[in-house]
mmCIF file of C-alpha atoms in Angstrom:
data_model
loop_
_atom_site.group_PDB
_atom_site.id
_atom_site.type_symbol
_atom_site.label_atom_id
_atom_site.label_comp_id
_atom_site.label_asym_id
_atom_site.label_seq_id
_atom_site.Cartn_x
_atom_site.Cartn_y
_atom_site.Cartn_z
ATOM 1 C CA MET A 1 -15.832 -20.164 -10.752
ATOM 2 C CA GLU A 2 -12.546 -20.079 -8.862
ATOM 3 C CA THR A 3 -12.020 -17.175 -6.478
ATOM 4 C CA LEU A 4 -9.156 -16.207 -4.245
ATOM 5 C CA LEU A 5 -10.565 -15.575 -0.779
ATOM 6 C CA LYS A 6 -8.827 -13.267 1.673
ATOM 7 C CA SER A 7 -8.908 -12.576 5.392
ATOM 8 C CA PHE A 8 -6.909 -10.221 7.575
ATOM 9 C CA MET A 9 -3.566 -11.952 6.868
ATOM 10 C CA TYR A 10 -2.484 -13.090 3.442
ATOM 11 C CA ARG A 11 -1.501 -16.546 4.752
ATOM 12 C CA VAL A 12 -5.189 -17.452 4.970
ATOM 13 C CA ALA A 13 -5.757 -16.674 1.290
ATOM 14 C CA ARG A 14 -6.962 -19.750 -0.512
ATOM 15 C CA LEU A 15 -8.425 -20.824 -3.821
ATOM 16 C CA GLU A 16 -12.028 -22.017 -3.768
ATOM 17 C CA ASP A 17 -14.765 -22.949 -6.210
ATOM 18 C CA VAL A 18 -17.775 -20.669 -5.775
ATOM 19 C CA ASP A 19 -21.060 -20.809 -7.682
ATOM 20 C CA LEU A 20 -21.889 -17.732 -9.728
ATOM 21 C CA PRO A 21 -25.063 -15.888 -8.746
ATOM 22 C CA PRO A 22 -27.850 -15.646 -11.339
ATOM 23 C CA MET A 23 -27.587 -12.733 -13.753
ATOM 24 C CA GLY A 24 -29.984 -9.834 -13.399
ATOM 25 C CA ALA A 25 -31.325 -7.685 -16.206
ATOM 26 C CA LYS A 26 -28.710 -4.973 -15.551
ATOM 27 C CA ASP A 27 -25.799 -7.359 -14.916
ATOM 28 C CA VAL A 28 -22.919 -8.558 -17.032
ATOM 29 C CA LEU A 29 -21.047 -11.839 -16.899
ATOM 30 C CA VAL A 30 -17.319 -11.243 -17.228
ATOM 31 C CA LYS A 31 -14.247 -13.401 -17.595
ATOM 32 C CA MET A 32 -11.312 -11.967 -15.669
ATOM 33 C CA LEU A 33 -8.204 -11.727 -17.838
ATOM 34 C CA ALA A 34 -5.531 -10.337 -15.523
ATOM 35 C CA ALA A 35 -5.315 -8.704 -12.098
ATOM 36 C CA PRO A 36 -2.276 -7.208 -10.329
ATOM 37 C CA ILE A 37 -1.287 -7.429 -6.682
ATOM 38 C CA ASN A 38 -0.930 -3.881 -5.361
ATOM 39 C CA PRO A 39 0.231 -2.670 -1.927
ATOM 40 C CA SER A 40 -3.363 -1.670 -1.173
ATOM 41 C CA ASP A 41 -4.449 -5.274 -1.781
ATOM 42 C CA ILE A 42 -1.905 -6.490 0.772
ATOM 43 C CA ASN A 43 -3.044 -3.793 3.219
ATOM 44 C CA MET A 44 -6.660 -4.897 2.837
ATOM 45 C CA ILE A 45 -5.693 -8.484 3.605
ATOM 46 C CA GLN A 46 -3.735 -7.309 6.647
ATOM 47 C CA GLY A 47 -6.699 -5.230 7.818
ATOM 48 C CA THR A 48 -4.855 -1.910 7.661
ATOM 49 C CA TYR A 49 -6.526 -0.304 4.642
ATOM 50 C CA ALA A 50 -9.260 2.332 4.681
ATOM 51 C CA ILE A 51 -11.691 -0.102 3.021
ATOM 52 C CA LEU A 52 -12.216 -3.473 4.688
ATOM 53 C CA PRO A 53 -14.762 -5.881 3.198
ATOM 54 C CA ASP A 54 -16.893 -8.293 5.148
ATOM 55 C CA LEU A 55 -15.217 -11.689 5.268
ATOM 56 C CA PRO A 56 -14.925 -13.995 3.463
ATOM 57 C CA ALA A 57 -14.205 -11.746 0.492
ATOM 58 C CA VAL A 58 -12.593 -11.919 -2.915
ATOM 59 C CA GLY A 59 -9.222 -10.164 -3.070
ATOM 60 C CA GLY A 60 -8.030 -7.667 -5.640
ATOM 61 C CA ASN A 61 -9.025 -4.079 -6.361
ATOM 62 C CA GLU A 62 -7.763 -3.791 -9.920
ATOM 63 C CA GLY A 63 -7.755 -5.806 -13.117
ATOM 64 C CA VAL A 64 -9.272 -6.179 -16.551
ATOM 65 C CA ALA A 65 -12.098 -8.468 -17.621
ATOM 66 C CA GLN A 66 -13.916 -9.294 -20.835
ATOM 67 C CA VAL A 67 -17.691 -9.209 -21.091
ATOM 68 C CA VAL A 68 -19.070 -12.585 -22.179
ATOM 69 C CA GLU A 69 -22.816 -12.027 -21.605
ATOM 70 C CA VAL A 70 -25.047 -9.016 -20.949
ATOM 71 C CA GLY A 71 -28.438 -8.684 -19.288
ATOM 72 C CA CYS A 72 -31.456 -7.534 -21.272
ATOM 73 C CA GLN A 73 -31.382 -4.016 -19.768
ATOM 74 C CA VAL A 74 -27.646 -3.380 -20.101
ATOM 75 C CA LYS A 75 -27.232 -0.134 -22.058
ATOM 76 C CA PHE A 76 -23.572 0.653 -22.616
ATOM 77 C CA LEU A 77 -21.692 -2.652 -22.674
ATOM 78 C CA LYS A 78 -21.625 -5.457 -25.209
ATOM 79 C CA THR A 79 -20.083 -8.906 -25.487
ATOM 80 C CA GLY A 80 -16.331 -8.679 -26.065
ATOM 81 C CA ASP A 81 -15.832 -5.343 -24.313
ATOM 82 C CA TRP A 82 -12.931 -4.978 -21.913
ATOM 83 C CA VAL A 83 -13.902 -3.506 -18.553
ATOM 84 C CA ILE A 84 -12.187 -2.436 -15.330
ATOM 85 C CA PRO A 85 -13.706 -1.710 -11.893
ATOM 86 C CA LYS A 86 -15.053 1.757 -11.217
ATOM 87 C CA ASP A 87 -14.311 1.476 -7.474
ATOM 88 C CA ALA A 88 -12.119 -0.421 -5.040
ATOM 89 C CA GLY A 89 -13.316 -3.590 -3.336
ATOM 90 C CA LEU A 90 -14.845 -5.269 -6.378
ATOM 91 C CA GLY A 91 -12.739 -8.413 -5.982
ATOM 92 C CA THR A 92 -10.716 -9.087 -9.124
ATOM 93 C CA TRP A 93 -8.778 -12.185 -8.043
ATOM 94 C CA ARG A 94 -11.213 -14.634 -9.657
ATOM 95 C CA THR A 95 -11.848 -16.255 -13.001
ATOM 96 C CA GLU A 96 -15.434 -15.105 -13.572
ATOM 97 C CA ALA A 97 -17.949 -12.744 -12.010
ATOM 98 C CA VAL A 98 -21.483 -11.468 -12.366
ATOM 99 C CA LEU A 99 -21.327 -7.704 -11.910
ATOM 100 C CA ALA A 100 -23.679 -4.780 -12.188
ATOM 101 C CA GLU A 101 -23.096 -2.737 -15.322
ATOM 102 C CA ASP A 102 -22.674 0.348 -13.144
ATOM 103 C CA ASP A 103 -19.744 -1.251 -11.277
ATOM 104 C CA VAL A 104 -17.451 -1.349 -14.315
ATOM 105 C CA ILE A 105 -16.309 0.950 -17.102
ATOM 106 C CA SER A 106 -15.201 -0.028 -20.586
ATOM 107 C CA LEU A 107 -11.687 0.323 -21.997
ATOM 108 C CA SER A 108 -10.269 0.205 -25.471
ATOM 109 C CA ASN A 109 -9.286 -3.408 -26.129
ATOM 110 C CA ASP A 110 -6.481 -2.519 -28.523
ATOM 111 C CA ILE A 111 -4.026 -1.738 -25.725
ATOM 112 C CA PRO A 112 -1.676 -4.324 -24.168
ATOM 113 C CA LEU A 113 -3.267 -6.630 -21.611
ATOM 114 C CA LEU A 114 -0.865 -5.620 -18.809
ATOM 115 C CA SER A 115 -1.507 -1.928 -19.487
ATOM 116 C CA ALA A 116 -5.248 -2.524 -19.188
ATOM 117 C CA ALA A 117 -4.879 -4.628 -16.034
ATOM 118 C CA THR A 118 -2.818 -1.945 -14.267
ATOM 119 C CA LEU A 119 -4.598 1.174 -15.559
ATOM 120 C CA GLY A 120 -7.248 1.820 -12.923
ATOM 121 C CA VAL A 121 -5.114 2.700 -9.875
ATOM 122 C CA ASN A 122 -1.554 3.918 -10.437
ATOM 123 C CA PRO A 123 -1.858 5.768 -13.766
ATOM 124 C CA CYS A 124 -5.100 7.372 -12.580
ATOM 125 C CA THR A 125 -3.401 8.455 -9.346
ATOM 126 C CA ALA A 126 -0.487 9.937 -11.285
ATOM 127 C CA PHE A 127 -2.799 11.664 -13.775
ATOM 128 C CA ARG A 128 -4.904 13.338 -11.116
ATOM 129 C CA MET A 129 -1.965 14.482 -8.980
ATOM 130 C CA LEU A 130 -0.299 16.057 -12.020
ATOM 131 C CA SER A 131 -3.571 17.730 -13.018
ATOM 132 C CA ASP A 132 -5.391 18.808 -9.871
ATOM 133 C CA PHE A 133 -2.968 20.484 -7.440
ATOM 134 C CA GLU A 134 -0.716 22.867 -9.383
ATOM 135 C CA ASP A 135 -1.029 24.543 -12.761
ATOM 136 C CA LEU A 136 1.903 22.757 -14.367
ATOM 137 C CA LYS A 137 3.157 23.963 -17.727
ATOM 138 C CA PRO A 138 5.860 22.632 -20.085
ATOM 139 C CA GLY A 139 9.247 23.293 -18.538
ATOM 140 C CA ASP A 140 7.975 23.128 -14.939
ATOM 141 C CA SER A 141 9.357 20.546 -12.509
ATOM 142 C CA VAL A 142 7.938 17.872 -10.229
ATOM 143 C CA ILE A 143 9.922 16.054 -7.525
ATOM 144 C CA GLN A 144 8.831 12.638 -6.284
ATOM 145 C CA ASN A 145 10.034 9.846 -4.033
ATOM 146 C CA ALA A 146 9.179 6.184 -4.690
ATOM 147 C CA ALA A 147 9.944 6.960 -8.308
ATOM 148 C CA ASN A 148 10.267 3.261 -9.144
ATOM 149 C CA SER A 149 6.759 2.473 -7.896
ATOM 150 C CA GLY A 150 3.834 2.003 -10.240
ATOM 151 C CA VAL A 151 2.647 5.538 -9.527
ATOM 152 C CA GLY A 152 6.171 6.893 -9.875
ATOM 153 C CA GLN A 153 6.678 5.328 -13.302
ATOM 154 C CA ALA A 154 3.307 6.654 -14.480
ATOM 155 C CA VAL A 155 4.194 10.140 -13.180
ATOM 156 C CA ILE A 156 7.439 10.081 -15.182
ATOM 157 C CA GLN A 157 5.711 9.116 -18.426
ATOM 158 C CA ILE A 158 2.655 11.364 -18.154
ATOM 159 C CA ALA A 159 4.842 14.309 -17.131
ATOM 160 C CA ALA A 160 7.217 13.670 -20.036
ATOM 161 C CA ALA A 161 4.262 13.640 -22.450
ATOM 162 C CA ARG A 162 3.325 17.086 -21.083
ATOM 163 C CA GLY A 163 6.865 18.472 -21.275
ATOM 164 C CA ILE A 164 7.271 18.537 -17.482
ATOM 165 C CA ASN A 165 10.620 17.766 -15.822
ATOM 166 C CA THR A 166 10.717 15.071 -13.138
ATOM 167 C CA ILE A 167 13.244 14.790 -10.317
ATOM 168 C CA ASN A 168 12.990 11.182 -9.257
ATOM 169 C CA ILE A 169 14.163 9.972 -5.849
ATOM 170 C CA VAL A 170 14.839 6.286 -5.214
ATOM 171 C CA ARG A 171 16.479 4.318 -2.417
ATOM 172 C CA ASP A 172 20.044 3.216 -2.998
ATOM 173 C CA ARG A 173 20.448 -0.369 -4.161
ATOM 174 C CA PRO A 174 23.075 -2.527 -5.882
ATOM 175 C CA GLU A 175 21.449 -2.070 -9.289
ATOM 176 C CA PHE A 176 20.959 1.698 -8.966
ATOM 177 C CA THR A 177 22.649 2.482 -12.284
ATOM 178 C CA GLN A 178 20.401 0.103 -14.205
ATOM 179 C CA LEU A 179 17.314 1.479 -12.442
ATOM 180 C CA SER A 180 18.379 5.061 -13.163
ATOM 181 C CA ASP A 181 18.892 4.251 -16.827
ATOM 182 C CA ARG A 182 15.461 2.592 -17.016
ATOM 183 C CA LEU A 183 13.651 5.544 -15.413
ATOM 184 C CA LYS A 184 15.447 7.994 -17.685
ATOM 185 C CA ALA A 185 14.531 5.890 -20.706
ATOM 186 C CA MET A 186 10.888 6.320 -19.652
ATOM 187 C CA GLY A 187 11.333 10.088 -19.717
ATOM 188 C CA GLY A 188 12.661 10.863 -16.236
ATOM 189 C CA THR A 189 14.783 14.031 -16.252
ATOM 190 C CA HIS A 190 16.882 13.312 -13.160
ATOM 191 C CA VAL A 191 17.225 10.204 -10.963
ATOM 192 C CA ILE A 192 18.758 10.750 -7.517
ATOM 193 C CA LYS A 193 19.450 8.609 -4.467
ATOM 194 C CA GLU A 194 17.591 9.613 -1.303
ATOM 195 C CA GLU A 195 20.811 10.383 0.574
ATOM 196 C CA ALA A 196 21.806 12.910 -2.125
ATOM 197 C CA LEU A 197 18.877 15.214 -1.322
ATOM 198 C CA ARG A 198 20.947 17.099 1.284
ATOM 199 C CA ARG A 199 24.145 17.217 -0.727
ATOM 200 C CA PRO A 200 25.554 20.185 -2.694
ATOM 201 C CA GLU A 201 24.775 18.543 -6.030
ATOM 202 C CA MET A 202 21.136 19.508 -5.542
ATOM 203 C CA LYS A 203 22.149 23.172 -5.865
ATOM 204 C CA GLU A 204 23.947 22.290 -9.080
ATOM 205 C CA LEU A 205 20.863 20.502 -10.369
ATOM 206 C CA PHE A 206 18.672 23.545 -9.798
ATOM 207 C CA LYS A 207 20.983 25.676 -11.907
ATOM 208 C CA THR A 208 19.648 23.873 -14.974
ATOM 209 C CA CYS A 209 16.247 22.668 -13.735
ATOM 210 C CA PRO A 210 13.636 24.914 -12.104
ATOM 211 C CA LYS A 211 12.696 24.247 -8.489
ATOM 212 C CA PRO A 212 9.606 22.035 -8.403
ATOM 213 C CA LYS A 213 6.101 23.393 -8.016
ATOM 214 C CA LEU A 214 4.842 19.977 -6.957
ATOM 215 C CA ALA A 215 6.221 17.231 -4.714
ATOM 216 C CA LEU A 216 4.655 13.765 -4.708
ATOM 217 C CA ASN A 217 5.173 11.705 -1.557
ATOM 218 C CA GLY A 218 4.551 7.986 -1.473
ATOM 219 C CA VAL A 219 6.952 7.227 1.379
ATOM 220 C CA GLY A 220 6.529 9.556 4.374
ATOM 221 C CA GLY A 221 9.008 10.092 7.186
ATOM 222 C CA LYS A 222 12.314 11.854 6.483
ATOM 223 C CA SER A 223 11.930 11.344 2.758
ATOM 224 C CA ALA A 224 8.819 13.538 2.710
ATOM 225 C CA THR A 225 10.539 16.246 4.759
ATOM 226 C CA GLU A 226 13.413 16.312 2.276
ATOM 227 C CA LEU A 227 10.983 16.763 -0.617
ATOM 228 C CA LEU A 228 9.497 19.794 1.119
ATOM 229 C CA ARG A 229 12.897 21.435 1.417
ATOM 230 C CA HIS A 230 13.236 21.616 -2.363
ATOM 231 C CA LEU A 231 9.771 22.958 -3.233
ATOM 232 C CA GLN A 232 9.591 26.446 -4.648
ATOM 233 C CA PHE A 233 7.687 29.146 -2.777
ATOM 234 C CA GLY A 234 3.973 28.359 -2.634
ATOM 235 C CA GLY A 235 4.401 24.831 -3.994
ATOM 236 C CA SER A 236 2.390 21.777 -2.975
ATOM 237 C CA MET A 237 3.365 18.432 -1.520
ATOM 238 C CA VAL A 238 0.771 15.740 -2.149
ATOM 239 C CA THR A 239 0.948 12.529 -0.114
ATOM 240 C CA TYR A 240 -0.606 9.446 -1.693
ATOM 241 C CA GLY A 241 1.198 6.662 0.206
ATOM 242 C CA GLY A 242 3.256 5.893 3.291
ATOM 243 C CA MET A 243 5.591 3.008 2.530
ATOM 244 C CA ALA A 244 7.972 3.986 5.359
ATOM 245 C CA LYS A 245 5.065 3.740 7.836
ATOM 246 C CA GLN A 246 6.339 6.962 9.434
ATOM 247 C CA PRO A 247 4.471 10.252 9.882
ATOM 248 C CA VAL A 248 5.026 13.219 7.612
ATOM 249 C CA THR A 249 6.874 15.962 9.504
ATOM 250 C CA VAL A 250 6.454 19.478 8.144
ATOM 251 C CA PRO A 251 9.000 22.098 9.273
ATOM 252 C CA VAL A 252 7.364 25.241 10.580
ATOM 253 C CA SER A 253 9.688 27.293 8.380
ATOM 254 C CA ALA A 254 8.287 25.611 5.260
ATOM 255 C CA LEU A 255 4.770 26.666 6.190
ATOM 256 C CA ILE A 256 5.628 30.217 7.255
ATOM 257 C CA PHE A 257 8.435 31.307 4.974
ATOM 258 C CA LYS A 258 7.784 29.162 1.888
ATOM 259 C CA ASN A 259 3.982 29.039 2.151
ATOM 260 C CA VAL A 260 3.933 25.411 1.029
ATOM 261 C CA LYS A 261 0.672 23.521 0.834
ATOM 262 C CA VAL A 262 0.463 20.005 2.264
ATOM 263 C CA ARG A 263 -2.293 17.860 0.767
ATOM 264 C CA GLY A 264 -3.362 14.245 0.529
ATOM 265 C CA PHE A 265 -4.781 12.243 -2.364
ATOM 266 C CA TRP A 266 -6.630 8.935 -2.584
ATOM 267 C CA VAL A 267 -7.819 7.934 -6.040
ATOM 268 C CA THR A 268 -10.658 5.835 -4.609
ATOM 269 C CA GLN A 269 -12.145 8.955 -3.004
ATOM 270 C CA TRP A 270 -11.730 10.878 -6.247
ATOM 271 C CA LYS A 271 -13.634 8.171 -8.126
ATOM 272 C CA ARG A 272 -16.423 8.229 -5.548
ATOM 273 C CA ASP A 273 -16.627 12.009 -5.632
ATOM 274 C CA HIS A 274 -17.123 11.829 -9.405
ATOM 275 C CA SER A 275 -19.357 8.744 -9.519
ATOM 276 C CA SER A 276 -22.595 10.642 -10.146
ATOM 277 C CA ASP A 277 -21.186 12.111 -13.351
ATOM 278 C CA GLY A 278 -18.824 9.688 -15.046
ATOM 279 C CA ARG A 279 -17.557 12.147 -17.658
ATOM 280 C CA ALA A 280 -14.366 13.085 -15.795
ATOM 281 C CA PHE A 281 -13.420 9.422 -15.238
ATOM 282 C CA ARG A 282 -14.252 8.600 -18.860
ATOM 283 C CA ALA A 283 -12.155 11.507 -20.156
ATOM 284 C CA MET A 284 -9.195 10.496 -17.972
ATOM 285 C CA LEU A 285 -9.287 6.860 -19.124
ATOM 286 C CA ASP A 286 -9.578 7.942 -22.754
ATOM 287 C CA GLU A 287 -6.540 10.224 -22.418
ATOM 288 C CA LEU A 288 -4.518 7.521 -20.680
ATOM 289 C CA CYS A 289 -5.448 4.952 -23.335
ATOM 290 C CA HIS A 290 -4.433 7.440 -26.016
ATOM 291 C CA LEU A 291 -1.014 7.811 -24.385
ATOM 292 C CA ILE A 292 -0.706 4.006 -24.318
ATOM 293 C CA GLN A 293 -1.656 3.759 -27.974
ATOM 294 C CA GLN A 294 0.980 6.374 -28.809
ATOM 295 C CA GLY A 295 3.637 4.422 -26.917
ATOM 296 C CA LYS A 296 4.029 7.225 -24.367
ATOM 297 C CA LEU A 297 2.677 5.263 -21.388
ATOM 298 C CA THR A 298 3.638 1.659 -20.702
ATOM 299 C CA ALA A 299 2.755 -0.711 -17.897
ATOM 300 C CA PRO A 300 5.278 -0.981 -15.065
ATOM 301 C CA ALA A 301 7.636 -3.936 -15.107
ATOM 302 C CA CYS A 302 5.392 -6.936 -14.469
ATOM 303 C CA THR A 303 5.802 -10.601 -13.717
ATOM 304 C CA GLU A 304 2.931 -12.694 -15.036
ATOM 305 C CA VAL A 305 1.932 -15.444 -12.608
ATOM 306 C CA GLY A 306 -0.630 -18.162 -13.254
ATOM 307 C CA PHE A 307 -3.681 -17.797 -11.031
ATOM 308 C CA ARG A 308 -3.072 -21.082 -9.252
ATOM 309 C CA ASN A 309 0.390 -19.866 -8.206
ATOM 310 C CA TYR A 310 -1.112 -16.972 -6.238
ATOM 311 C CA ASN A 311 0.862 -17.843 -3.073
ATOM 312 C CA LYS A 312 4.150 -17.314 -4.897
ATOM 313 C CA ALA A 313 2.894 -14.007 -6.255
ATOM 314 C CA LEU A 314 1.777 -12.817 -2.802
ATOM 315 C CA ASP A 315 5.118 -13.764 -1.272
ATOM 316 C CA THR A 316 7.037 -11.925 -3.980
ATOM 317 C CA ALA A 317 4.800 -8.844 -3.761
ATOM 318 C CA MET A 318 5.752 -8.407 -0.099
ATOM 319 C CA LEU A 319 9.519 -8.525 -0.627
ATOM 320 C CA PRO A 320 11.511 -5.263 -0.280
ATOM 321 C CA PHE A 321 12.994 -3.717 -3.433
ATOM 322 C CA THR A 322 10.582 -5.673 -5.596
ATOM 323 C CA SER A 323 11.106 -4.245 -9.062
ATOM 324 C CA ALA A 324 8.263 -6.026 -10.883
ATOM 325 C CA LYS A 325 4.547 -5.937 -10.183
ATOM 326 C CA GLN A 326 3.004 -9.373 -9.735
ATOM 327 C CA VAL A 327 0.067 -9.862 -12.121
ATOM 328 C CA LEU A 328 -2.246 -12.855 -11.851
ATOM 329 C CA ILE A 329 -3.192 -14.271 -15.254
ATOM 330 C CA MET A 330 -6.507 -16.099 -15.139
#
């Protein structure tokens, strides 16, 4: 078995041959099919993430595998099933693994491979944030920064399927028009440059689009403060990321006079909170797979990279304005 080992800096990542452990009665042998490189994976390698494994460790928190053998006491999985990790830290950057049945959950295998490989983190984050913080109904609005991120693209599509408007904020870039067209083609209602948030055109926008009940912040810093300014009275801002590496500043006036709620969300914690009863996770995955099957939810733009070219994929994943997710194909 080939595994991609990681330490605190990605430059020490290397490919090694590692013997598989013997299978237990409740274990499954899986063949990894594809695994993305997410920002959280890079953070874990850098030692800045909330979960840090003992080293040496196998990188990757997300991906899809196929079951090739099951132990004699495995109850719910069979050979040929597609599975994804139930929790972070499983180590998906490898070709094969022996895993406990309880560490994975099955997926429909009639969805595209890249959709399956990227389903467990970003779409789940988007789904929960759109479901758990405000009672959003068709015609309501959500505003988000980092709209081109994996979470942002999932928010656009899931919201569109529910009839919810999205106001999508992205950083200016040379190809802004093409990006705007792509996000609108996914179902985004409005696509706006960050610097336009303080301009008069926002007032014009809200003449035809209701002020948002929910703001989703994956950036932090000034960008988050600008999102707060446009929330309706009593709305919520949910922070799920901090790409700017700057603190979230909340104006006192927003708390007192607009009664906004400022919350945080981490999908790993949600999964752990619901681990004793897997019905909520199962229902969410089933709904997401149904959206994929209907063509209403697609994987983000991805670049498929052969497993042995992992260094190239890691380098690309750390570049600014990266528009495609790097996915390792085993």
